[in-house]
Every structure is written in C-alpha cells, then in structure tokens.
CSV table of C-alpha atoms in Angstrom, one decimal:
chain,number,residue,atom,x,y,z
A,1,MET,CA,-35.5,8.3,8.5
A,2,ARG,CA,-34.3,5.0,7.5
A,3,ILE,CA,-31.8,3.0,9.2
A,4,ASP,CA,-29.5,2.9,6.2
A,5,THR,CA,-29.6,6.6,5.1
A,6,LYS,CA,-29.8,9.0,7.7
A,7,ILE,CA,-28.8,7.3,11.1
A,8,GLY,CA,-30.0,8.0,14.5
A,9,LEU,CA,-29.7,9.6,17.9
A,10,VAL,CA,-26.8,10.7,19.9
A,11,LEU,CA,-26.1,9.9,23.3
A,12,ALA,CA,-24.9,11.5,26.5
A,13,LEU,CA,-26.1,11.5,30.1
A,14,LEU,CA,-25.4,14.2,32.7
A,15,GLY,CA,-27.9,14.0,35.9
A,16,ALA,CA,-29.4,17.5,37.1
A,17,LEU,CA,-27.4,18.8,40.0
A,18,ALA,CA,-30.4,19.0,42.3
A,19,CYS,CA,-34.6,18.4,41.9
A,20,GLY,CA,-36.1,20.7,39.8
A,21,ASP,CA,-33.1,22.0,38.2
A,22,ASP,CA,-33.3,23.2,34.7
A,23,GLY,CA,-29.7,21.6,33.6
A,24,GLU,CA,-26.3,22.6,33.5
A,25,GLY,CA,-26.9,26.2,31.7
A,26,GLY,CA,-29.8,27.0,33.4
A,27,GLY,CA,-33.4,28.0,31.5
A,28,ARG,CA,-35.6,25.9,29.3
A,29,VAL,CA,-36.1,25.6,25.6
A,30,MET,CA,-38.7,24.0,23.5
A,31,MET,CA,-38.0,20.6,21.7
A,32,THR,CA,-40.0,19.5,18.6
A,33,VAL,CA,-39.8,15.8,18.6
A,34,GLU,CA,-40.6,13.3,15.9
A,35,VAL,CA,-41.2,9.8,16.6
A,36,THR,CA,-40.7,7.1,14.0
A,37,GLU,CA,-40.6,3.1,13.5
A,38,VAL,CA,-36.6,2.4,12.5
A,39,SER,CA,-37.2,-0.1,10.0
A,40,ALA,CA,-40.4,1.3,8.0
A,41,ASP,CA,-40.0,5.1,8.8
A,42,GLU,CA,-43.4,5.1,9.9
A,43,ALA,CA,-44.7,8.1,12.2
A,44,LEU,CA,-46.1,6.9,15.6
A,45,GLU,CA,-49.2,7.9,17.1
A,46,GLY,CA,-49.5,7.8,20.8
A,47,ALA,CA,-45.9,7.5,21.9
A,48,GLU,CA,-45.0,9.0,25.3
A,49,ILE,CA,-42.0,11.0,25.6
A,50,CYS,CA,-40.5,11.8,28.7
A,51,ILE,CA,-37.2,13.4,30.0
A,52,THR,CA,-35.6,10.6,32.5
A,53,SER,CA,-32.3,12.7,33.8
A,54,HIS,CA,-33.9,15.9,34.9
A,55,ASP,CA,-36.9,16.8,37.3
A,56,GLY,CA,-40.0,19.1,36.9
A,57,TYR,CA,-40.7,18.4,33.1
A,58,ALA,CA,-43.8,17.2,31.8
A,59,CYS,CA,-43.9,14.3,29.6
A,60,ALA,CA,-45.8,14.6,25.7
A,61,THR,CA,-47.7,12.3,23.5
A,62,THR,CA,-47.6,12.5,19.7
A,63,ASP,CA,-50.1,13.1,17.6
A,64,ALA,CA,-51.5,11.5,14.6
A,65,THR,CA,-48.6,12.8,12.4
A,66,GLY,CA,-45.9,11.3,14.9
A,67,PHE,CA,-44.6,14.8,16.4
A,68,THR,CA,-45.0,16.5,19.7
A,69,THR,CA,-43.2,19.2,21.5
A,70,MET,CA,-42.1,19.8,24.8
A,71,GLU,CA,-40.0,21.5,27.3
A,72,ALA,CA,-36.4,20.5,28.1
A,73,PRO,CA,-33.6,21.9,29.9
A,74,ALA,CA,-31.1,24.6,27.9
A,75,ASN,CA,-27.5,23.8,27.4
A,76,ALA,CA,-28.0,20.5,28.9
A,77,GLU,CA,-28.0,16.6,28.1
A,78,PRO,CA,-31.5,15.3,29.1
A,79,VAL,CA,-32.2,11.5,28.2
A,80,PHE,CA,-35.6,11.3,26.5
A,81,ARG,CA,-37.4,8.1,26.9
A,82,VAL,CA,-40.0,7.1,24.2
A,83,THR,CA,-42.5,4.3,25.0
A,84,HIS,CA,-45.2,3.1,22.5
A,85,PRO,CA,-47.4,-0.1,22.6
A,86,ARG,CA,-45.8,-1.5,19.5
A,87,THR,CA,-42.0,-0.8,20.3
A,88,VAL,CA,-39.1,-1.8,22.7
A,89,PRO,CA,-38.9,1.6,25.0
A,90,GLY,CA,-36.2,3.8,23.7
A,91,LEU,CA,-33.3,5.9,25.4
A,92,MET,CA,-32.1,8.8,23.5
A,93,PRO,CA,-30.1,11.6,25.2
A,94,VAL,CA,-29.1,14.8,23.0
A,95,THR,CA,-27.5,17.7,23.9
A,96,THR,CA,-29.5,20.9,24.0
A,97,THR,CA,-28.4,24.7,23.3
A,98,SER,CA,-29.8,27.8,24.3
A,99,VAL,CA,-32.4,28.0,21.4
A,100,ASP,CA,-35.0,25.5,20.5
A,101,GLY,CA,-34.5,22.6,18.9
A,102,ALA,CA,-35.8,19.4,17.0
A,103,PHE,CA,-34.8,16.1,16.5
A,104,GLU,CA,-35.8,12.8,15.1
A,105,ALA,CA,-36.5,9.8,18.0
A,106,GLU,CA,-36.4,6.3,16.4
A,107,VAL,CA,-37.7,3.2,18.0
A,108,ALA,CA,-38.0,-0.3,16.9
A,109,GLU,CA,-40.6,-3.5,17.4
A,110,PRO,CA,-39.4,-6.3,19.7
A,111,GLY,CA,-39.4,-8.4,16.8
A,112,LEU,CA,-37.0,-6.7,14.5
A,113,THR,CA,-34.5,-6.6,17.7
A,114,ASN,CA,-34.9,-10.1,18.3
A,115,ILE,CA,-34.4,-10.9,14.6
A,116,LEU,CA,-31.4,-8.9,14.4
A,117,LEU,CA,-29.6,-10.3,17.0
A,118,ASN,CA,-30.5,-13.9,16.4
A,119,LEU,CA,-28.9,-13.1,13.0
A,120,VAL,CA,-25.4,-13.4,14.9
A,121,GLY,CA,-26.1,-16.0,17.5
A,122,ILE,CA,-27.2,-14.2,20.1
A,123,THR,CA,-30.2,-14.5,22.6
A,124,PRO,CA,-31.7,-11.6,24.0
A,125,ASP,CA,-31.5,-11.3,27.8
A,126,ALA,CA,-34.2,-9.3,29.2
A,127,THR,CA,-32.2,-8.6,32.0
A,128,LYS,CA,-30.1,-6.9,30.1
A,129,GLY,CA,-29.9,-3.7,27.6
A,130,ASN,CA,-29.1,-3.4,23.9
A,131,ILE,CA,-27.4,-0.4,22.0
A,132,LEU,CA,-28.1,0.5,18.4
A,133,VAL,CA,-25.4,2.9,16.3
A,134,LEU,CA,-26.4,4.9,13.7
A,135,ALA,CA,-24.0,7.1,11.5
A,136,GLY,CA,-24.8,9.2,8.5
A,137,GLY,CA,-23.3,11.5,6.0
A,138,PRO,CA,-23.6,15.2,5.0
A,139,MET,CA,-27.1,16.5,4.9
A,140,GLY,CA,-28.8,13.2,5.8
A,141,MET,CA,-27.0,10.9,3.2
A,142,SER,CA,-26.8,7.1,3.5
A,143,GLY,CA,-24.3,5.9,6.4
A,144,ILE,CA,-20.3,5.8,6.2
A,145,GLY,CA,-18.3,3.1,6.0
A,146,GLY,CA,-14.9,2.3,8.0
A,147,VAL,CA,-15.7,3.6,11.5
A,148,THR,CA,-15.4,1.7,14.3
A,149,TYR,CA,-17.4,1.9,17.9
A,150,ALA,CA,-16.3,1.0,21.5
A,151,LEU,CA,-17.8,1.1,24.9
A,152,SER,CA,-15.7,1.7,28.0
A,153,PRO,CA,-15.8,-0.3,30.5
A,154,ALA,CA,-16.5,-3.5,27.8
A,155,ASP,CA,-19.4,-5.1,28.3
A,156,GLY,CA,-22.1,-7.4,26.5
A,157,GLU,CA,-21.6,-8.7,23.2
A,158,GLY,CA,-20.3,-6.7,20.0
A,159,PRO,CA,-20.5,-4.6,18.4
A,160,PHE,CA,-22.0,-6.4,15.4
A,161,TYR,CA,-21.2,-4.2,12.6
A,162,PHE,CA,-24.4,-4.1,9.7
A,163,ASP,CA,-23.7,-4.9,6.1
A,164,GLU,CA,-24.7,-2.6,3.2
A,165,GLY,CA,-28.5,-4.0,3.5
A,166,ALA,CA,-28.9,-2.9,7.1
A,167,MET,CA,-28.5,-6.8,8.5
A,168,PRO,CA,-25.9,-7.7,11.4
A,169,ASP,CA,-22.6,-9.4,10.2
A,170,ALA,CA,-20.4,-11.1,12.6
A,171,GLU,CA,-17.3,-11.0,10.3
A,172,LEU,CA,-17.3,-7.1,9.8
A,173,THR,CA,-15.0,-5.6,12.0
A,174,SER,CA,-15.7,-1.8,10.9
A,175,THR,CA,-18.8,-0.1,9.4
A,176,SER,CA,-19.7,-0.6,6.1
A,177,GLY,CA,-22.1,2.0,3.7
A,178,SER,CA,-24.8,1.5,6.3
A,179,GLY,CA,-23.0,3.3,9.3
A,180,ALA,CA,-24.8,1.1,11.6
A,181,ALA,CA,-23.9,-1.3,14.6
A,182,ALA,CA,-25.2,-2.6,17.6
A,183,PHE,CA,-23.8,-3.8,21.2
A,184,ALA,CA,-26.3,-6.7,22.5
A,185,ASN,CA,-26.8,-8.0,26.2
A,186,VAL,CA,-25.1,-5.1,28.0
A,187,GLU,CA,-25.4,-4.7,32.1
A,188,PRO,CA,-27.7,-1.9,32.9
A,189,GLY,CA,-25.7,1.2,33.8
A,190,ASP,CA,-23.8,4.0,32.4
A,191,TYR,CA,-20.9,3.5,29.8
A,192,THR,CA,-18.7,6.0,27.5
A,193,PHE,CA,-19.4,5.4,23.8
A,194,SER,CA,-16.6,6.2,21.6
A,195,PHE,CA,-16.0,5.9,17.8
A,196,SER,CA,-12.7,6.4,15.8
A,197,GLY,CA,-12.0,6.3,11.9
A,198,PRO,CA,-11.4,9.0,9.1
A,199,TYR,CA,-14.3,11.2,9.8
A,200,GLY,CA,-15.5,14.1,12.1
A,201,CYS,CA,-19.3,13.9,13.3
A,202,ASP,CA,-21.5,16.1,14.8
A,203,TRP,CA,-23.6,14.6,17.6
A,204,GLU,CA,-27.4,15.1,16.8
A,205,ILE,CA,-27.8,18.4,18.8
A,206,GLY,CA,-25.2,20.7,19.8
A,207,HIS,CA,-21.9,18.9,19.6
A,208,GLY,CA,-19.1,20.0,17.3
A,209,GLN,CA,-16.9,17.8,15.3
A,210,SER,CA,-14.3,17.6,18.0
A,211,ALA,CA,-16.6,15.4,20.1
A,212,THR,CA,-15.6,11.6,19.7
A,213,GLU,CA,-17.2,10.2,23.0
A,214,ALA,CA,-20.2,10.6,25.1
A,215,THR,CA,-21.9,9.1,28.0
A,216,LEU,CA,-24.5,6.9,27.8
A,217,PRO,CA,-27.5,5.0,29.9
A,218,VAL,CA,-28.1,1.4,29.6
A,219,VAL,CA,-31.2,0.1,31.1
A,220,ALA,CA,-32.7,-3.6,31.3
A,221,GLY,CA,-34.9,-4.5,28.4
A,222,GLU,CA,-34.4,-1.2,26.9
A,223,LEU,CA,-33.0,0.0,23.5
A,224,THR,CA,-30.5,2.9,23.8
A,225,ILE,CA,-29.7,4.8,20.3
A,226,ILE,CA,-26.7,6.9,19.2
A,227,SER,CA,-26.8,9.2,16.5
A,228,LEU,CA,-24.1,10.6,14.8
A,229,GLU,CA,-24.9,12.8,11.8
A,230,ASP,CA,-23.3,14.8,9.0
A,231,CYS,CA,-19.9,13.0,9.2
A,232,GLU,CA,-17.5,14.1,6.7
A,233,GLU,CA,-14.1,13.1,6.0
A,234,LEU,CA,-11.5,14.9,7.9
A,235,PRO,CA,-8.7,16.5,5.8
A,236,ASP,CA,-5.2,15.2,5.6
C-alpha cells in the first residue's frame, strides 16, 4: 500500500481488564497481517508482530511474502507492535470484531522518518515518539483533501500536512490529495486523536463512519500510525 493511495492504519488503545483477559467482548479471533515498508510498498519478511495491550497472545513472524496469522482478542481494540531490523518500531492499534479479520501494517525506515521531519525543520528527538496519519478514499483510492487532524492534549509539533507528492509542507493547514500528515516529537503517553472535515471515515477495522476520534499510544523512539479508510463525502 502506497503512502499516497490507500493510507494507513487506525488507532485506539484500551488496556485489558486483567491479565490474560481476552478483550472487552471475550473470545479470540484470527488476524491475518501483511507488513510492508510504507515508501516502497515492499513486503517485509521476518517482521515480528506482538500485541502489547493484552496479555496471553503469542507473537508472530512474517514469511517471505510479508504475511502472518495470529490470534487476537475479539471485539476489542488491541495494539499491534511491529519490529524489523530495517525499520522504526511501529504501533498499530486496530479494532477487532467477532469474526476473523485482516489488515496491513505499514512501517518506515529510520532514514525516511528523519528526512520527512527535516523537510519542515524538525530534528527528531529519540526520547519522544512520532505519529503518521494516513487517510484514503473509497475502495483504496488515493488520499483525500480538506481534512484536519488534532491531538488532545496538544503536544509536540504539528500536524504537518503532506503535499500531493507525499512530502510535508509547513504551509498547509489541512490535507492535500495525499491525505497524509505527521505529528513530531510527541511526549510518550496516551492521546485522543480526532479529525474533522467534509468526510466520514471508517476506521481500519470495525469502526463505523460515526467514529471521529480514538485513543492512541505514543512511545519514545517509535512511530504510531493512524489509518482512516474508505472516506466518503457526507451528504448535505
């Protein structure tokens, strides 16, 4: 999945109620996960995926095609952490339902992250985290313009919206056709992410178009990726 086409992974964090808890709704589902490098749309073999928000779930490793299958809590909002020798650790919370599902986990190489931040005059701080927001149109079409993103409480620098060429532009005040933006050097912790604009968006898995915010984790030295998919203009 390319940064300027589909646009990438949704975020919400809800801790388990107790050790070994299967999630808010109980039970387990199987999740098929594809791991790719965000700029090259390259499948990554040997990426390890673990669930950090719920106890009792085994990690999994991608095969030569970039895919793996693993158990996850049903009807819950688990946070998946993806690590690979070539990339920055990625946090990707998704919402599961009562049936098996699948999602794509995009991760970025450190050099790409540094270059993008440097373009808007930001020096990455290893003691803080970064957030990449990606939003795409119906059926995986290219990104959407005119949408604004916000964090609460406000922290760090940004959002910096990306231009049509998927490069950050400090002059933009809402998304261009790429649909992408970034928050830089955010203190570790939990934040409420929200978006507004003339669109309704489905979260990556399980959220309806009425959902316009979610809680997301930020970890020092890691990249949290938010994905809004199938955004369609709301009727007047």
